[in-house]
Short mmCIF file of C-alpha atoms in Angstrom, two decimals:
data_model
loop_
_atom_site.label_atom_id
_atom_site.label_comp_id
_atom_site.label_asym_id
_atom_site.label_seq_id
_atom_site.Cartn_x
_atom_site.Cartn_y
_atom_site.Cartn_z
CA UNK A 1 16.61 -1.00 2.92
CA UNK A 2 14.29 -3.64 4.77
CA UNK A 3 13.74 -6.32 2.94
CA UNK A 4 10.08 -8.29 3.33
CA UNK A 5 9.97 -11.65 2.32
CA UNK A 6 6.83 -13.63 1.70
CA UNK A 7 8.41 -17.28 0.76
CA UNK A 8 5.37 -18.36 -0.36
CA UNK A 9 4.02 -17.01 -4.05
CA UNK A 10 0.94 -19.24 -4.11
CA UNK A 11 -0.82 -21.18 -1.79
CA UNK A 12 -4.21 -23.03 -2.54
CA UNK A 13 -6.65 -24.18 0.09
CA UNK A 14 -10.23 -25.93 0.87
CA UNK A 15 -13.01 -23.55 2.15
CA UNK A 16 -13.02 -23.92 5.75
CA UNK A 17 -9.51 -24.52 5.81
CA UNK A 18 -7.09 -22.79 8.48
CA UNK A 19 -4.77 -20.79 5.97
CA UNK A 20 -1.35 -18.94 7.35
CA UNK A 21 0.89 -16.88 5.33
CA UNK A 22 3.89 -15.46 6.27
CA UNK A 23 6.00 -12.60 6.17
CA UNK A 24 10.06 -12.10 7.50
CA UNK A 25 11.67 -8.78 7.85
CA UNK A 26 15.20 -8.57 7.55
CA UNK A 27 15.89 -6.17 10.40
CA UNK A 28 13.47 -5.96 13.96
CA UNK A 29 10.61 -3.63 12.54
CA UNK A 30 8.65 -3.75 16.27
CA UNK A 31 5.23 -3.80 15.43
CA UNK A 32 5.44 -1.14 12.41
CA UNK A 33 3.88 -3.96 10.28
CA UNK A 34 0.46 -4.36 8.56
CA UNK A 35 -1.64 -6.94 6.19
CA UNK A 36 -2.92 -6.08 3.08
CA UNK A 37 -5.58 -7.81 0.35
CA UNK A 38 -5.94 -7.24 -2.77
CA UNK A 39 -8.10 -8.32 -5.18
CA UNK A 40 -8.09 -8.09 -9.56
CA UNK A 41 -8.59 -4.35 -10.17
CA UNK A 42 -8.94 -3.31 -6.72
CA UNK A 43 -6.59 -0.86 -4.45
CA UNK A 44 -5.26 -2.81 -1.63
CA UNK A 45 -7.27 -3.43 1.64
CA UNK A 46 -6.02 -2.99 5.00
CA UNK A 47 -6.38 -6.36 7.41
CA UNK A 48 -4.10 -6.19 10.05
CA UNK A 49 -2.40 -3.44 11.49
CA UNK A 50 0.53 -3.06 13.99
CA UNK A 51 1.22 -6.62 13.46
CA UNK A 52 -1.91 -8.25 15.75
CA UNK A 53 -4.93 -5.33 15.32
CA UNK A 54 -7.58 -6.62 13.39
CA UNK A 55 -8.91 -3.14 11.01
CA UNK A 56 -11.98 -1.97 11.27
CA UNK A 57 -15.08 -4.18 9.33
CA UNK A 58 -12.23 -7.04 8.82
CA UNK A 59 -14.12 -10.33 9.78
CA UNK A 60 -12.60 -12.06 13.14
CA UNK A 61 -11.44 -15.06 11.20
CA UNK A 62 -8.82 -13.11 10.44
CA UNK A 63 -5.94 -12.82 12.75
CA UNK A 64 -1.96 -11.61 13.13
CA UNK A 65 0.58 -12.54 15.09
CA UNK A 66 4.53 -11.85 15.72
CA UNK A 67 7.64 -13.33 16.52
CA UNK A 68 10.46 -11.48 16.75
CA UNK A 69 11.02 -10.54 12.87
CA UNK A 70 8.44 -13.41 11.65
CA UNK A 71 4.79 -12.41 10.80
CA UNK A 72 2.11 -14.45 10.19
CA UNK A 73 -1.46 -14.01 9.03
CA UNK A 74 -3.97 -16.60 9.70
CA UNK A 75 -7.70 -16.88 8.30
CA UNK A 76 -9.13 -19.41 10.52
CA UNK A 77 -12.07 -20.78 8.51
CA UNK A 78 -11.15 -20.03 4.84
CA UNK A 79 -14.64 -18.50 2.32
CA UNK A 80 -14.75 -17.60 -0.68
CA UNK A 81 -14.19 -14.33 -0.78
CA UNK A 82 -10.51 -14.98 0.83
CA UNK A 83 -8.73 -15.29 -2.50
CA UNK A 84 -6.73 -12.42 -3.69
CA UNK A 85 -3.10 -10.83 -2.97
CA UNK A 86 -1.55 -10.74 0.54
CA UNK A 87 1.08 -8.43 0.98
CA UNK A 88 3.14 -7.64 3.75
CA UNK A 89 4.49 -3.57 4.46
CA UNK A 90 6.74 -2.80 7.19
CA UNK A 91 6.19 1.49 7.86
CA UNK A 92 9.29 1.15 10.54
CA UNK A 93 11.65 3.13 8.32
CA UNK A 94 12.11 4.45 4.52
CA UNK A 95 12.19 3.38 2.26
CA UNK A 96 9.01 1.81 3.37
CA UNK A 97 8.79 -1.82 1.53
CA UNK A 98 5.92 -4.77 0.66
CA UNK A 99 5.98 -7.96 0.84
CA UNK A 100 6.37 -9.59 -3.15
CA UNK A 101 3.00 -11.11 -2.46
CA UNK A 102 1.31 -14.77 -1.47
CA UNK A 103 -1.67 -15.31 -4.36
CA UNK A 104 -4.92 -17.52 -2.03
CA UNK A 105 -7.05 -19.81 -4.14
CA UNK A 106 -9.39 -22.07 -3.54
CA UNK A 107 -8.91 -25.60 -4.19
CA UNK B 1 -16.67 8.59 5.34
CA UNK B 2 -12.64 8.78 4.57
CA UNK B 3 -12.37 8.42 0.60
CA UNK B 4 -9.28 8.92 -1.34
CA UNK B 5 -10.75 10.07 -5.08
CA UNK B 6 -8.21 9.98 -7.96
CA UNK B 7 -8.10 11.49 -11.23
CA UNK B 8 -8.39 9.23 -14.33
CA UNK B 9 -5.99 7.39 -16.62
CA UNK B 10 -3.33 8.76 -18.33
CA UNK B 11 -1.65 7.88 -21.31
CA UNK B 12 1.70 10.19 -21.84
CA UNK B 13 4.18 9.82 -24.55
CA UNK B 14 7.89 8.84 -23.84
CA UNK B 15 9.46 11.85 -22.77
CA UNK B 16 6.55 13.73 -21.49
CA UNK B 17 5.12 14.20 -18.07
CA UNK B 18 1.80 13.47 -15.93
CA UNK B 19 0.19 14.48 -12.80
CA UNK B 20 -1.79 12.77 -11.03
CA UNK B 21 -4.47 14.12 -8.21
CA UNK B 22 -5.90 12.58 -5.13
CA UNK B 23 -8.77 13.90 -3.74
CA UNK B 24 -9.60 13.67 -0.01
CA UNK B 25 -12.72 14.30 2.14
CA UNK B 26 -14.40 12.77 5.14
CA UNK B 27 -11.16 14.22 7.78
CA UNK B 28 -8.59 17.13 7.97
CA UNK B 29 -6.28 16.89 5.17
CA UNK B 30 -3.85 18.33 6.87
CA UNK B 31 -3.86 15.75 10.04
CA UNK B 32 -2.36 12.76 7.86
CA UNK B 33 0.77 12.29 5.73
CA UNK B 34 -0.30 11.15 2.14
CA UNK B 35 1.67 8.21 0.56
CA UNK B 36 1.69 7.64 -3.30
CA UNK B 37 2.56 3.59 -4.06
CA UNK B 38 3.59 2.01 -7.67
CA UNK B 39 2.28 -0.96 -8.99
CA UNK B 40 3.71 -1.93 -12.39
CA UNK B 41 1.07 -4.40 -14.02
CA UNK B 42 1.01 -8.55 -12.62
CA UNK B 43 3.40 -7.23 -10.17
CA UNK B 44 3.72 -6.32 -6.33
CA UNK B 45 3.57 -3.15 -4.87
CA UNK B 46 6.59 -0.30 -4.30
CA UNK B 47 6.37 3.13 -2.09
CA UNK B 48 7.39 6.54 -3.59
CA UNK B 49 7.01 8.40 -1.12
CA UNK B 50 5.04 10.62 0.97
CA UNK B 51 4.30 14.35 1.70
CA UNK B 52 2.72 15.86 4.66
CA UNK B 53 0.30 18.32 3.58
CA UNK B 54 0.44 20.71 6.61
CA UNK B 55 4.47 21.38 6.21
CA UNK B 56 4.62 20.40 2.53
CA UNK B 57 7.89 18.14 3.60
CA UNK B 58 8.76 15.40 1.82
CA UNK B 59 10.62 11.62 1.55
CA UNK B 60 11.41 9.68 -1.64
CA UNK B 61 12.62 6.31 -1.90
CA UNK B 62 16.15 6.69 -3.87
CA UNK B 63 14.25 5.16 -7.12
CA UNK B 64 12.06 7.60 -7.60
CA UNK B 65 13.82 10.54 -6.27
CA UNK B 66 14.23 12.26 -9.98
CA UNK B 67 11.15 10.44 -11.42
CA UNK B 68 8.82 11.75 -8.96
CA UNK B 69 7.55 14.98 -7.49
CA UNK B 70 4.77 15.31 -4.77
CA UNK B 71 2.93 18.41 -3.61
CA UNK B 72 -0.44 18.88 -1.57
CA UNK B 73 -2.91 21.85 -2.21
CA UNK B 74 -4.75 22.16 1.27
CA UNK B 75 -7.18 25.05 0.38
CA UNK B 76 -8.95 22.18 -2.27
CA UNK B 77 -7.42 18.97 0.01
CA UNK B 78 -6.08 17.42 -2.78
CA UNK B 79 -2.70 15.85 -3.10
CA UNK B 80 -0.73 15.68 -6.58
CA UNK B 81 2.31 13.29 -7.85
CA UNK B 82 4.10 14.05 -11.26
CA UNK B 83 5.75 11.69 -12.82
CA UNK B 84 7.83 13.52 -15.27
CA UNK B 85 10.48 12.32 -18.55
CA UNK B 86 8.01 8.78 -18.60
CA UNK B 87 9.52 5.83 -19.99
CA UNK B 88 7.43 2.16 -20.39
CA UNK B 89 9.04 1.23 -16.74
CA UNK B 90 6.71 3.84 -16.11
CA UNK B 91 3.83 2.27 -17.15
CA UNK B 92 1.46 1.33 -14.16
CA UNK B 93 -1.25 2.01 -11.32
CA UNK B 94 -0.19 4.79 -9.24
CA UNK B 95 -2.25 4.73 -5.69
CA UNK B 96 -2.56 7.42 -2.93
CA UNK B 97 -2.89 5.97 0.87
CA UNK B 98 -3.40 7.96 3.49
CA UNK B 99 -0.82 7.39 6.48
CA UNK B 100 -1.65 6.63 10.11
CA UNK B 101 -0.20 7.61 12.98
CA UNK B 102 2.67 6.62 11.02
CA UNK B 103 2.35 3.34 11.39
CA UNK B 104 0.39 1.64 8.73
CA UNK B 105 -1.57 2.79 5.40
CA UNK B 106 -5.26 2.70 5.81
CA UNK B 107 -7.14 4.35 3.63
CA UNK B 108 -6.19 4.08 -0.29
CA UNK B 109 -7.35 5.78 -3.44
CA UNK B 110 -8.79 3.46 -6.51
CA UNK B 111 -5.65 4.00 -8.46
CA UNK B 112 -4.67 5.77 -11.76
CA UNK B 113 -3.54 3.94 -14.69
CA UNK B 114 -0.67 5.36 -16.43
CA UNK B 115 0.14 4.52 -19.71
CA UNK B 116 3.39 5.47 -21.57
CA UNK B 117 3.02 4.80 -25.16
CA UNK B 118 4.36 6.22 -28.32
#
């Protein structure tokens, strides 16, 4: 199985802040790779897609990038509505696997 | 508009079995594979697996290959898991996600909380 690591569990930051979280696959995954929020009580909300597309309605401050099997996420100006879950999913093969999560919080 | 409607929460004794439904309208249910995802409470996110509702084929991830069953009705668009012989690891929010292109998840249901309880 491919395993996702997100090193970081928790990460707290100032509004306005430039906030990156990252993601490593164990094995190349290409760009069969996406970024997900959630927040409490909600299903999970689709950022980034094939590693750099920003989804539809997701505000430009978002923004992904790649290298090799290193992902990173960045939210340029950090708000307040940034905190929740980021997780990671590689769809490159089954089983397909997440992230464990990086928890954003304001400072 | 895609949405992804699920049933409501369950609460199953040890031993007995649910099923779960996911409703979907605003696009041909029969263009996208359907993914069903576990989330066991304060914790992080696992796939089950996934059905494609045109062929009715199927993958499991190894864990949940006897826990889970998936099946698609396509004359009501409406995909089902059941989660049968529940046990408290059971216990959790079971999502549907509609698969692109197969490349990423996009759309996702609002989750069913399962509850296995004596």
């Amino acid at each position: 199985d491919i395993q996702m690591t997100q090193s970081l569990a928790s990460l707290s930051a100032s509004l306005e802040e430039v906030v990156t979280i990252t993601c490593q696959a164990s094995q190349d995954i290409g760009y069969w790779f996406a970024w997900y929020q959630q927040k409490p009580g909600k299903s999970p909300q689709l950022l980034i897609h094939s590693a750099t597309s920003l989804a539809d309605g997701i505000p430009s401050r978002f923004s992904g990038s790649r290298s090799g099997t290193q992902f990173s996420l960045k939210i340029s100006r950090l708000q307040v509505e940034d905190t929740g879950i980021y997780y990671c999913l590689q769809r490159y093969s089954t089983p397909f696997t997440f992230g464990s999560g990086t928890k954003l919080e304001i400072k | 508009e895609v949405q992804l409607q699920q049933s409501g929460p369950e609460v199953g004794r040890p031993g007995s079995s649910v099923k779960i439904s996911c409703k979907a309208s605003g696009y041909t249910f029969t263009d996208y594979v359907m993914n069903w995802v576990k989330q066991s409470p304060g914790q992080g996110l696992e796939w089950i697996g996934w059905i494609d509702p045109e062929y009715g084929s199927t993958d499991y991830s190894e864990k949940f290959k006897k826990k889970a069953t998936l099946t698609a009705d396509t004359s009501s668009s409406t995909a089902y898991i059941h989660l049968n012989s529940l046990t408290s690891e059971d216990t959790a929010t079971y999502f549907c996600t509609r698969d692109f292109g197969s490349r990423y998840f996009d759309y996702w249901g609002q989750g069913v909380m399962v509850t296995v309880s004596s």
